[in-house]
Tab-separated table of C-alpha atoms and ligand atoms in Angstrom:
chain	number	residue	atom	x	y	z
S	274	MET	CA	-19.256	-30.828	1.069
S	275	LEU	CA	-21.377	-27.719	1.456
S	276	PHE	CA	-24.280	-29.120	3.433
S	277	ASP	CA	-23.018	-28.018	6.859
S	278	VAL	CA	-20.913	-24.957	6.076
S	279	LYS	CA	-21.299	-22.015	8.417
S	280	PRO	CA	-20.966	-18.419	7.180
S	281	LEU	CA	-17.686	-16.683	7.926
S	282	PRO	CA	-17.351	-13.064	9.036
S	283	GLY	CA	-16.590	-10.669	6.175
S	284	ASP	CA	-13.271	-8.876	5.686
S	285	PRO	CA	-13.451	-5.958	8.146
S	286	ILE	CA	-12.440	-3.217	5.697
S	287	LEU	CA	-14.600	-4.454	2.822
S	288	ALA	CA	-17.560	-5.098	5.159
S	289	LEU	CA	-17.317	-1.457	6.220
S	290	MET	CA	-17.447	-0.391	2.562
S	291	THR	CA	-20.641	-2.452	2.111
S	292	ALA	CA	-22.220	-1.022	5.258
S	293	TYR	CA	-21.437	2.516	4.116
S	294	ARG	CA	-23.031	1.918	0.720
S	295	ALA	CA	-26.165	0.520	2.387
S	296	ASP	CA	-26.534	3.538	4.707
S	297	ASP	CA	-28.954	6.038	3.179
S	298	ALA	CA	-28.301	8.895	5.624
S	299	PRO	CA	-27.640	12.032	3.536
S	300	ASN	CA	-24.856	13.215	5.847
S	301	LYS	CA	-22.881	9.918	5.855
S	302	VAL	CA	-19.103	10.166	5.614
S	303	ASP	CA	-16.767	7.508	4.217
S	304	LEU	CA	-13.372	7.486	5.917
S	305	GLY	CA	-13.072	3.706	5.510
S	306	VAL	CA	-11.623	1.717	2.625
S	307	GLY	CA	-8.374	3.032	1.156
S	308	VAL	CA	-9.750	4.399	-2.073
S	309	TYR	CA	-9.122	7.978	-3.195
S	310	GLN	CA	-12.185	10.195	-3.465
S	311	ASP	CA	-12.658	13.759	-4.686
S	312	ASN	CA	-14.714	16.501	-3.023
S	313	ALA	CA	-17.925	14.895	-4.237
S	314	GLY	CA	-16.925	11.525	-2.739
S	315	HIS	CA	-16.277	10.159	-6.230
S	316	THR	CA	-13.281	8.027	-7.241
S	317	PRO	CA	-12.422	9.350	-10.693
S	318	VAL	CA	-10.879	7.620	-13.699
S	319	LEU	CA	-7.644	9.608	-14.095
S	320	ARG	CA	-7.325	11.732	-17.249
S	321	ALA	CA	-4.237	9.903	-18.482
S	322	VAL	CA	-5.880	6.550	-17.811
S	323	ALA	CA	-8.938	7.460	-19.891
S	324	ALA	CA	-6.700	8.655	-22.748
S	325	ALA	CA	-4.448	5.597	-22.564
S	326	GLU	CA	-7.425	3.233	-22.488
S	327	ALA	CA	-8.765	4.779	-25.700
S	328	ARG	CA	-5.382	4.311	-27.355
S	329	VAL	CA	-4.998	0.744	-26.141
S	330	LEU	CA	-8.436	-0.251	-27.381
S	331	ALA	CA	-7.917	1.447	-30.753
S	332	ALA	CA	-4.592	-0.327	-31.303
S	333	GLN	CA	-5.570	-3.746	-30.010
S	334	THR	CA	-6.110	-6.417	-32.667
S	335	THR	CA	-6.081	-9.580	-30.558
S	336	LYS	CA	-6.946	-10.924	-27.144
S	337	ALA	CA	-4.491	-13.821	-27.434
S	338	TYR	CA	-2.482	-14.669	-24.313
S	339	VAL	CA	0.446	-12.393	-23.467
S	340	GLY	CA	2.412	-14.735	-21.209
S	341	ILE	CA	2.973	-15.695	-17.592
S	342	ALA	CA	5.151	-12.669	-16.749
S	343	GLY	CA	2.695	-10.221	-18.341
S	344	ALA	CA	3.628	-7.439	-20.762
S	345	ALA	CA	7.355	-6.688	-20.985
S	346	SER	CA	6.617	-2.989	-21.683
S	347	PHE	CA	4.790	-2.815	-18.346
S	348	ASN	CA	7.398	-4.754	-16.380
S	349	THR	CA	10.274	-2.580	-17.612
S	350	ALA	CA	8.389	0.674	-17.025
S	351	MET	CA	7.383	-0.390	-13.511
S	352	THR	CA	10.921	-1.441	-12.627
S	353	GLN	CA	12.085	2.022	-13.660
S	354	MET	CA	9.262	3.758	-11.803
S	355	VAL	CA	10.227	1.997	-8.593
S	356	PHE	CA	14.034	1.808	-8.837
S	357	GLY	CA	14.662	4.852	-11.058
S	358	THR	CA	16.118	4.749	-14.538
S	359	SER	CA	19.738	4.869	-13.479
S	360	HIS	CA	20.016	2.459	-10.567
S	361	GLN	CA	23.067	0.233	-10.893
S	362	ALA	CA	20.993	-2.895	-10.237
S	363	LEU	CA	19.111	-2.163	-13.460
S	364	ALA	CA	22.307	-1.925	-15.498
S	365	ASP	CA	23.607	-5.076	-13.809
S	366	GLU	CA	20.395	-6.936	-14.746
S	367	ARG	CA	19.888	-7.932	-11.124
S	368	LEU	CA	16.212	-6.912	-11.168
S	369	VAL	CA	13.465	-9.151	-12.447
S	370	THR	CA	9.816	-8.075	-12.590
S	371	VAL	CA	6.588	-9.902	-13.268
S	372	GLN	CA	3.137	-8.396	-13.502
S	373	SER	CA	0.791	-9.204	-10.624
S	374	ALA	CA	-2.919	-9.017	-9.939
S	375	GLY	CA	-2.730	-5.798	-7.906
S	376	GLY	CA	-0.308	-5.411	-5.032
S	377	SER	CA	-2.148	-8.205	-3.218
S	378	GLY	CA	-1.485	-10.685	-6.022
S	379	GLY	CA	2.206	-9.792	-5.862
S	380	LEU	CA	2.260	-10.257	-2.091
S	381	ARG	CA	0.730	-13.696	-2.417
S	382	VAL	CA	3.142	-14.800	-5.169
S	383	ALA	CA	6.056	-13.490	-3.096
S	384	ALA	CA	4.774	-15.424	-0.079
S	385	GLU	CA	4.628	-18.603	-2.180
S	386	LEU	CA	8.211	-17.941	-3.291
S	387	ILE	CA	9.370	-17.523	0.309
S	388	LYS	CA	7.532	-20.681	1.337
S	389	SER	CA	9.095	-22.693	-1.463
S	390	LEU	CA	12.678	-21.364	-1.225
S	391	ARG	CA	12.929	-20.592	2.496
S	392	PRO	CA	10.226	-22.736	4.118
S	393	ASP	CA	11.434	-22.141	7.677
S	394	SER	CA	11.704	-18.359	7.460
S	395	ALA	CA	9.134	-16.237	9.254
S	396	VAL	CA	7.860	-12.987	7.745
S	397	TRP	CA	7.985	-10.122	10.265
S	398	VAL	CA	5.340	-7.427	9.891
S	399	THR	CA	4.935	-4.025	11.531
S	400	THR	CA	2.656	-3.624	14.567
S	401	PRO	CA	0.135	-2.665	13.306
S	402	THR	CA	0.054	-3.480	9.611
S	403	TRP	CA	-2.514	-3.656	6.813
S	404	PRO	CA	-4.895	-6.304	8.223
S	405	ASN	CA	-4.966	-8.267	4.967
S	406	HIS	CA	-1.200	-8.854	5.092
S	407	VAL	CA	-1.783	-11.612	7.596
S	408	PRO	CA	-4.353	-13.742	5.706
S	409	LEU	CA	-2.603	-13.119	2.383
S	410	LEU	CA	0.754	-14.337	3.621
S	411	THR	CA	-0.405	-17.114	5.921
S	412	ALA	CA	-2.502	-18.556	3.085
S	413	ALA	CA	0.819	-19.434	1.458
S	414	GLY	CA	1.895	-21.205	4.635
S	415	VAL	CA	4.450	-18.694	5.858
S	416	GLN	CA	4.673	-17.918	9.535
S	417	ILE	CA	3.975	-14.301	10.550
S	418	LYS	CA	5.666	-12.503	13.435
S	419	GLN	CA	5.498	-8.870	14.481
S	420	TYR	CA	8.006	-6.133	15.242
S	421	ARG	CA	7.346	-2.836	16.997
S	422	TYR	CA	6.794	0.096	14.667
S	423	TYR	CA	4.420	2.737	15.984
S	424	ASP	CA	3.894	4.588	19.261
S	425	PRO	CA	0.140	5.290	19.622
S	426	ALA	CA	0.751	7.773	22.452
S	427	SER	CA	2.777	10.162	20.285
S	428	GLY	CA	1.421	9.237	16.840
S	429	LEU	CA	5.042	8.761	15.795
S	430	LEU	CA	7.217	5.896	14.667
S	431	ASP	CA	8.626	3.825	17.536
S	432	ARG	CA	12.124	4.112	16.125
S	433	ASP	CA	14.010	2.573	19.036
S	434	GLY	CA	11.528	-0.275	19.488
S	435	MET	CA	11.668	-1.020	15.782
S	436	LEU	CA	15.456	-1.151	15.622
S	437	GLU	CA	15.673	-3.226	18.790
S	438	ASP	CA	13.182	-5.784	17.441
S	439	LEU	CA	14.776	-5.919	13.990
S	440	ALA	CA	18.183	-6.525	15.559
S	441	ASN	CA	16.761	-9.603	17.315
S	442	ILE	CA	15.202	-11.231	14.254
S	443	PRO	CA	16.913	-14.535	13.428
S	444	SER	CA	19.209	-14.610	10.405
S	445	GLY	CA	17.402	-15.735	7.260
S	446	ASP	CA	13.985	-14.326	8.185
S	447	VAL	CA	12.042	-11.860	6.054
S	448	VAL	CA	11.156	-8.277	7.066
S	449	LEU	CA	8.043	-6.785	5.524
S	450	LEU	CA	8.317	-2.990	5.208
S	451	HIS	CA	5.865	-0.464	3.784
S	452	GLY	CA	7.689	1.477	1.058
S	453	CYS	CA	5.817	4.701	1.909
S	454	CYS	CA	2.521	5.958	3.339
S	455	HIS	CA	2.351	3.263	6.016
S	456	ASN	CA	-1.049	1.600	6.222
S	457	PRO	CA	-2.684	2.122	8.720
S	458	THR	CA	-0.535	4.561	10.728
S	459	GLY	CA	0.679	7.167	8.201
S	460	ALA	CA	4.079	7.120	9.974
S	461	ASP	CA	7.015	6.528	7.613
S	462	LEU	CA	10.755	5.932	7.933
S	463	ASP	CA	12.994	8.925	7.188
S	464	ALA	CA	16.001	8.664	4.862
S	465	GLN	CA	18.420	8.027	7.686
S	466	LEU	CA	16.296	5.257	9.172
S	467	TRP	CA	15.937	3.541	5.779
S	468	SER	CA	19.690	3.469	5.551
S	469	THR	CA	20.033	2.099	9.095
S	470	VAL	CA	17.427	-0.586	8.404
S	471	ALA	CA	19.096	-1.526	5.118
S	472	THR	CA	22.478	-1.912	6.801
S	473	LEU	CA	20.930	-3.947	9.590
S	474	CYS	CA	19.214	-6.259	7.067
S	475	ARG	CA	22.475	-6.743	5.202
S	476	ASP	CA	24.528	-7.381	8.348
S	477	LYS	CA	21.970	-9.697	9.972
S	478	ASN	CA	21.131	-11.535	6.738
S	479	LEU	CA	17.459	-10.490	6.757
S	480	LEU	CA	15.532	-10.364	3.492
S	481	PRO	CA	13.643	-7.072	2.980
S	482	PHE	CA	10.200	-7.494	1.456
S	483	VAL	CA	8.776	-4.060	0.599
S	484	ASP	CA	5.097	-3.469	-0.049
S	485	THR	CA	4.447	-0.147	-1.824
S	486	ALA	CA	0.784	0.509	-2.422
S	487	TYR	CA	0.846	4.334	-2.405
S	488	GLN	CA	3.881	5.506	-4.407
S	489	GLY	CA	3.302	9.199	-5.185
S	490	PHE	CA	0.780	9.773	-2.370
S	491	GLY	CA	3.402	10.698	0.237
S	492	GLU	CA	6.197	13.032	-0.783
S	493	SER	CA	6.564	12.574	-4.556
S	494	LEU	CA	6.802	9.722	-7.042
S	495	ASP	CA	10.585	9.467	-6.677
S	496	GLY	CA	10.693	10.555	-3.039
S	497	ASP	CA	8.364	7.713	-2.068
S	498	ALA	CA	10.714	5.191	-3.693
S	499	GLN	CA	13.807	6.383	-1.814
S	500	GLY	CA	13.498	3.673	0.812
S	501	ILE	CA	13.499	0.943	-1.802
S	502	ARG	CA	16.360	2.558	-3.700
S	503	THR	CA	18.424	2.862	-0.511
S	504	LEU	CA	17.799	-0.794	0.271
S	505	ALA	CA	18.805	-1.751	-3.278
S	506	ASP	CA	22.082	0.163	-2.789
S	507	ILE	CA	22.920	-1.817	0.320
S	508	VAL	CA	21.327	-5.277	0.450
S	509	PRO	CA	22.200	-8.114	-1.942
S	510	GLU	CA	18.656	-9.413	-2.331
S	511	MET	CA	15.126	-8.164	-1.768
S	512	ILE	CA	11.515	-8.489	-2.822
S	513	THR	CA	9.330	-5.518	-3.742
S	514	VAL	CA	5.650	-5.404	-4.569
S	515	THR	CA	4.063	-2.303	-6.098
S	516	SER	CA	0.386	-1.570	-6.628
S	517	CYS	CA	-1.103	0.636	-9.361
S	518	SER	CA	-4.506	0.689	-7.651
S	519	LYS	CA	-4.107	4.011	-5.920
S	520	ASN	CA	-1.598	6.083	-7.887
S	521	PHE	CA	-3.200	5.189	-11.252
S	522	GLY	CA	-6.711	4.822	-9.793
S	523	LEU	CA	-6.937	1.363	-11.364
S	524	TYR	CA	-8.366	-0.397	-8.314
S	525	ARG	CA	-10.734	-2.848	-9.983
S	526	GLU	CA	-8.389	-3.625	-12.874
S	527	ARG	CA	-5.950	-5.309	-10.446
S	528	VAL	CA	-2.586	-4.034	-11.644
S	529	GLY	CA	0.668	-4.478	-9.777
S	530	ALA	CA	4.235	-5.659	-10.138
S	531	LEU	CA	6.530	-7.975	-8.198
S	532	THR	CA	10.260	-7.322	-8.501
S	533	LEU	CA	13.155	-9.377	-7.144
S	534	LEU	CA	16.621	-7.961	-6.597
S	535	THR	CA	19.173	-10.765	-6.862
S	536	ARG	CA	22.938	-11.036	-6.319
S	537	THR	CA	23.815	-11.472	-9.996
S	538	ALA	CA	22.133	-11.419	-13.419
S	539	ASP	CA	22.286	-15.237	-13.502
S	540	HIS	CA	20.431	-15.430	-10.217
S	541	ALA	CA	17.789	-13.101	-11.665
S	542	VAL	CA	17.179	-15.501	-14.551
S	543	ALA	CA	16.875	-18.448	-12.181
S	544	ALA	CA	14.643	-16.554	-9.749
S	545	LYS	CA	12.334	-15.529	-12.569
S	546	SER	CA	11.761	-19.177	-13.497
S	547	HIS	CA	10.501	-19.781	-9.953
S	548	LEU	CA	8.135	-16.826	-10.165
S	549	LEU	CA	6.777	-18.067	-13.479
S	550	LYS	CA	6.158	-21.528	-12.047
S	551	ILE	CA	4.251	-20.069	-9.104
S	552	VAL	CA	2.140	-17.689	-11.209
S	553	ARG	CA	1.324	-20.480	-13.667
S	554	SER	CA	0.150	-22.738	-10.848
S	555	MET	CA	-1.961	-20.016	-9.216
S	556	ILE	CA	-3.605	-17.969	-11.957
S	557	SER	CA	-1.872	-19.213	-15.117
S	558	MET	CA	-1.436	-15.647	-16.396
S	559	PRO	CA	-2.195	-12.138	-15.174
S	560	PRO	CA	-4.906	-9.917	-16.705
S	561	ASP	CA	-3.615	-7.568	-19.406
S	562	HIS	CA	-5.813	-4.502	-19.770
S	563	GLY	CA	-4.817	-2.387	-16.761
S	564	ALA	CA	-1.129	-3.164	-17.140
S	565	ARG	CA	-1.254	-2.208	-20.800
S	566	VAL	CA	-2.810	1.131	-19.815
S	567	VAL	CA	-0.063	1.784	-17.258
S	568	ALA	CA	2.598	0.897	-19.830
S	569	GLU	CA	0.997	3.268	-22.349
S	570	ILE	CA	1.174	6.089	-19.783
S	571	LEU	CA	4.668	5.438	-18.476
S	572	ASN	CA	6.110	5.029	-21.972
S	573	ASP	CA	4.569	8.225	-23.363
S	574	THR	CA	5.999	11.591	-22.364
S	575	GLY	CA	2.744	13.546	-22.677
S	576	LEU	CA	0.535	11.022	-20.865
S	577	SER	CA	3.172	10.541	-18.237
S	578	ALA	CA	3.398	14.294	-17.549
S	579	ASP	CA	-0.380	14.568	-17.258
S	580	TRP	CA	-0.542	11.543	-14.945
S	581	ARG	CA	2.184	12.980	-12.713
S	582	ALA	CA	0.312	16.296	-12.576
S	583	GLU	CA	-2.931	14.604	-11.521
S	584	LEU	CA	-1.065	12.474	-8.985
S	585	THR	CA	0.423	15.664	-7.539
S	586	GLU	CA	-3.065	17.210	-7.339
S	587	MET	CA	-4.349	14.172	-5.409
S	588	ARG	CA	-1.373	14.195	-3.044
S	589	GLU	CA	-1.518	17.921	-2.354
S	590	ARG	CA	-5.245	17.767	-1.790
S	591	MET	CA	-4.781	15.049	0.834
S	592	HIS	CA	-2.012	17.066	2.523
S	593	ALA	CA	-4.287	20.122	2.617
S	594	GLN	CA	-7.141	18.043	4.027
S	595	ARG	CA	-4.898	16.755	6.808
S	596	ARG	CA	-4.245	20.362	7.812
S	597	GLY	CA	-7.937	21.260	7.366
S	598	PHE	CA	-8.909	18.442	9.756
S	599	VAL	CA	-6.611	19.696	12.504
S	600	ASP	CA	-7.865	23.280	11.933
S	601	ALA	CA	-11.473	22.106	12.189
S	602	LEU	CA	-10.655	20.498	15.551
S	603	LYS	CA	-9.384	23.805	16.987
S	604	PRO	CA	-12.791	25.126	18.132
S	605	HIS	CA	-13.225	21.844	20.024
S	606	GLY	CA	-9.827	22.118	21.693
S	607	LEU	CA	-8.653	18.932	19.999
S	608	ASP	CA	-6.057	20.302	17.570
S	609	ALA	CA	-3.077	19.515	19.814
S	610	ARG	CA	-4.235	15.953	20.460
S	611	PHE	CA	-4.630	15.193	16.753
S	612	GLY	CA	-1.886	17.502	15.433
S	613	PHE	CA	0.120	14.474	14.279
S	614	VAL	CA	-2.445	13.915	11.495
S	615	ALA	CA	-1.212	17.088	9.756
S	616	ASP	CA	2.417	15.959	9.972
S	617	GLN	CA	1.860	12.479	8.524
S	618	VAL	CA	1.668	11.549	4.859
S	619	GLY	CA	-0.309	9.292	2.571
S	620	MET	CA	-3.881	8.209	2.819
S	621	PHE	CA	-4.164	7.083	6.434
S	622	SER	CA	-3.784	8.049	10.072
S	623	LEU	CA	-4.807	6.286	13.255
S	624	LEU	CA	-6.961	8.401	15.549
S	625	GLY	CA	-6.283	6.183	18.546
S	626	ILE	CA	-9.889	6.263	19.787
S	627	SER	CA	-11.768	3.349	21.387
S	628	SER	CA	-13.934	0.725	19.668
S	629	GLU	CA	-16.957	2.146	21.467
S	630	GLN	CA	-16.190	5.638	20.109
S	631	ILE	CA	-15.690	4.208	16.604
S	632	LYS	CA	-19.080	2.498	16.858
S	633	GLN	CA	-20.708	5.708	18.100
S	634	LEU	CA	-19.241	7.660	15.190
S	635	ARG	CA	-20.881	5.190	12.843
S	636	ASP	CA	-24.206	4.643	14.652
S	637	ASP	CA	-24.908	8.207	15.773
S	638	TRP	CA	-23.110	10.289	13.144
S	639	HIS	CA	-22.841	7.985	10.073
S	640	VAL	CA	-19.090	8.547	10.013
S	641	TYR	CA	-17.400	5.311	8.914
S	642	ILE	CA	-13.835	4.603	10.018
S	643	VAL	CA	-11.959	1.301	10.197
S	644	GLY	CA	-12.039	-0.628	13.516
S	645	SER	CA	-8.390	0.098	14.217
S	646	SER	CA	-9.415	3.819	14.306
S	647	ARG	CA	-7.842	4.342	10.873
S	648	ILE	CA	-9.190	7.218	8.784
S	649	ASN	CA	-8.836	7.694	5.037
S	650	VAL	CA	-7.839	11.358	4.788
S	651	ALA	CA	-9.171	11.638	1.218
S	652	GLY	CA	-12.639	11.677	2.827
S	653	LEU	CA	-11.896	14.737	5.002
S	654	THR	CA	-13.362	17.049	2.375
S	655	ALA	CA	-13.853	20.780	2.919
S	656	GLY	CA	-17.643	20.345	2.871
S	657	LYS	CA	-17.622	17.646	5.551
S	658	VAL	CA	-14.655	18.327	7.780
S	659	ASP	CA	-16.524	20.555	10.257
S	660	TYR	CA	-19.202	17.897	10.664
S	661	ILE	CA	-16.532	15.222	11.164
S	662	ALA	CA	-14.782	17.390	13.786
S	663	GLU	CA	-18.106	17.950	15.580
S	664	ALA	CA	-18.832	14.204	15.526
S	665	LEU	CA	-15.387	13.338	16.876
S	666	ALA	CA	-15.634	15.956	19.621
S	667	ALA	CA	-19.074	14.635	20.598
S	668	VAL	CA	-18.016	10.994	20.890
S	669	LEU	CA	-14.860	11.946	22.787
S	670	SER	CA	-16.782	14.025	25.293
S	671	GLY	CA	-19.497	11.416	25.766
L	945	LMR	C1	-7.254	-0.501	2.422
L	945	LMR	O1	-6.368	-0.734	3.224
L	945	LMR	O2	-8.324	0.032	2.743
L	945	LMR	C2	-7.071	-0.843	0.974
L	945	LMR	O3	-5.819	-1.373	0.764
L	945	LMR	C3	-8.163	-1.675	0.426
L	945	LMR	C4	-8.164	-3.076	0.951
L	945	LMR	O4	-8.248	-3.976	0.114
L	945	LMR	O5	-8.103	-3.299	2.161
């Protein structure tokens, strides 16, 4: 079988991470993979996570299996984190959650569910979207199509194009939305647009499928869930996937949750049995440790308060760095061109520069950004932002 295999190209974002690590230039700058970093370029273990891990390990007496759905304490806490504690769908038992291996694991299980229950439905993704959405979803056999979302000329959402495309999607298809902090553009829907999109999905019989990988990195923990909560007020059914990689800093532990909103409590029970069958056939059961840590935090008032405080610090730091980047571009006369970066939220923005300029940034200046011209704003640290601005000005003038 393996005697004539040819090597495949690596994943573009992860290959960039490897190239950055291999670069020994002292002035190198990592604006690539979507991982939070502090001023020293370090991705810390959050305080509440370290405390919760100690508690979990001290209390743990067995490593026996938990079950296909994962820990109930985690699933309930995550449902409440995403939908709020008082959403009617919760009281009506129309929400069912299973633990997933990161957000990606949830996306893949959801794609398998779509393929098995609605085999002819396409999944519509934003143009552009997180590059890994496409391989993750197509691996399950679902067809991917694209709708307009972003206007590169203005750095803003292409609101009219989006609504026009959504209105033309055939009944029964699935619409993938980013819950907040759109990856890679940093351009999000406002409250009014969420409501318009929700109504459109309900009226046109489209199934919303919301990927939220950055809850708490945009506006606030609850503010970033408003889109999902608005949808849940209006549509009868939807799929949501939430990652704990970024907001809990649990990247390598692979923690996430997949929630289905169904028409009735009975449908939720039936839908859960389908999820369990899929998870069992793919990975048998999810890993426990990271989810247990999240449950420990969310179910403890003190840990939860400390986690929220640290999440706020991370968010506010990224907001400040967005502004610092635009300020650093002023001496180069580039602040107006890139002013949109300061107005966007979350971890990413698209600079809208050419592939040649991206390559020059990397080859000549050791500044690593993703090939779509996406930057990770967590890397725009005070110590490096002037150098980054100088590098950008140089490649743009060259
Ligand atoms: C990113 O977009 O950089 C992150 O979500 C990490 C990844 O796996 O691509």
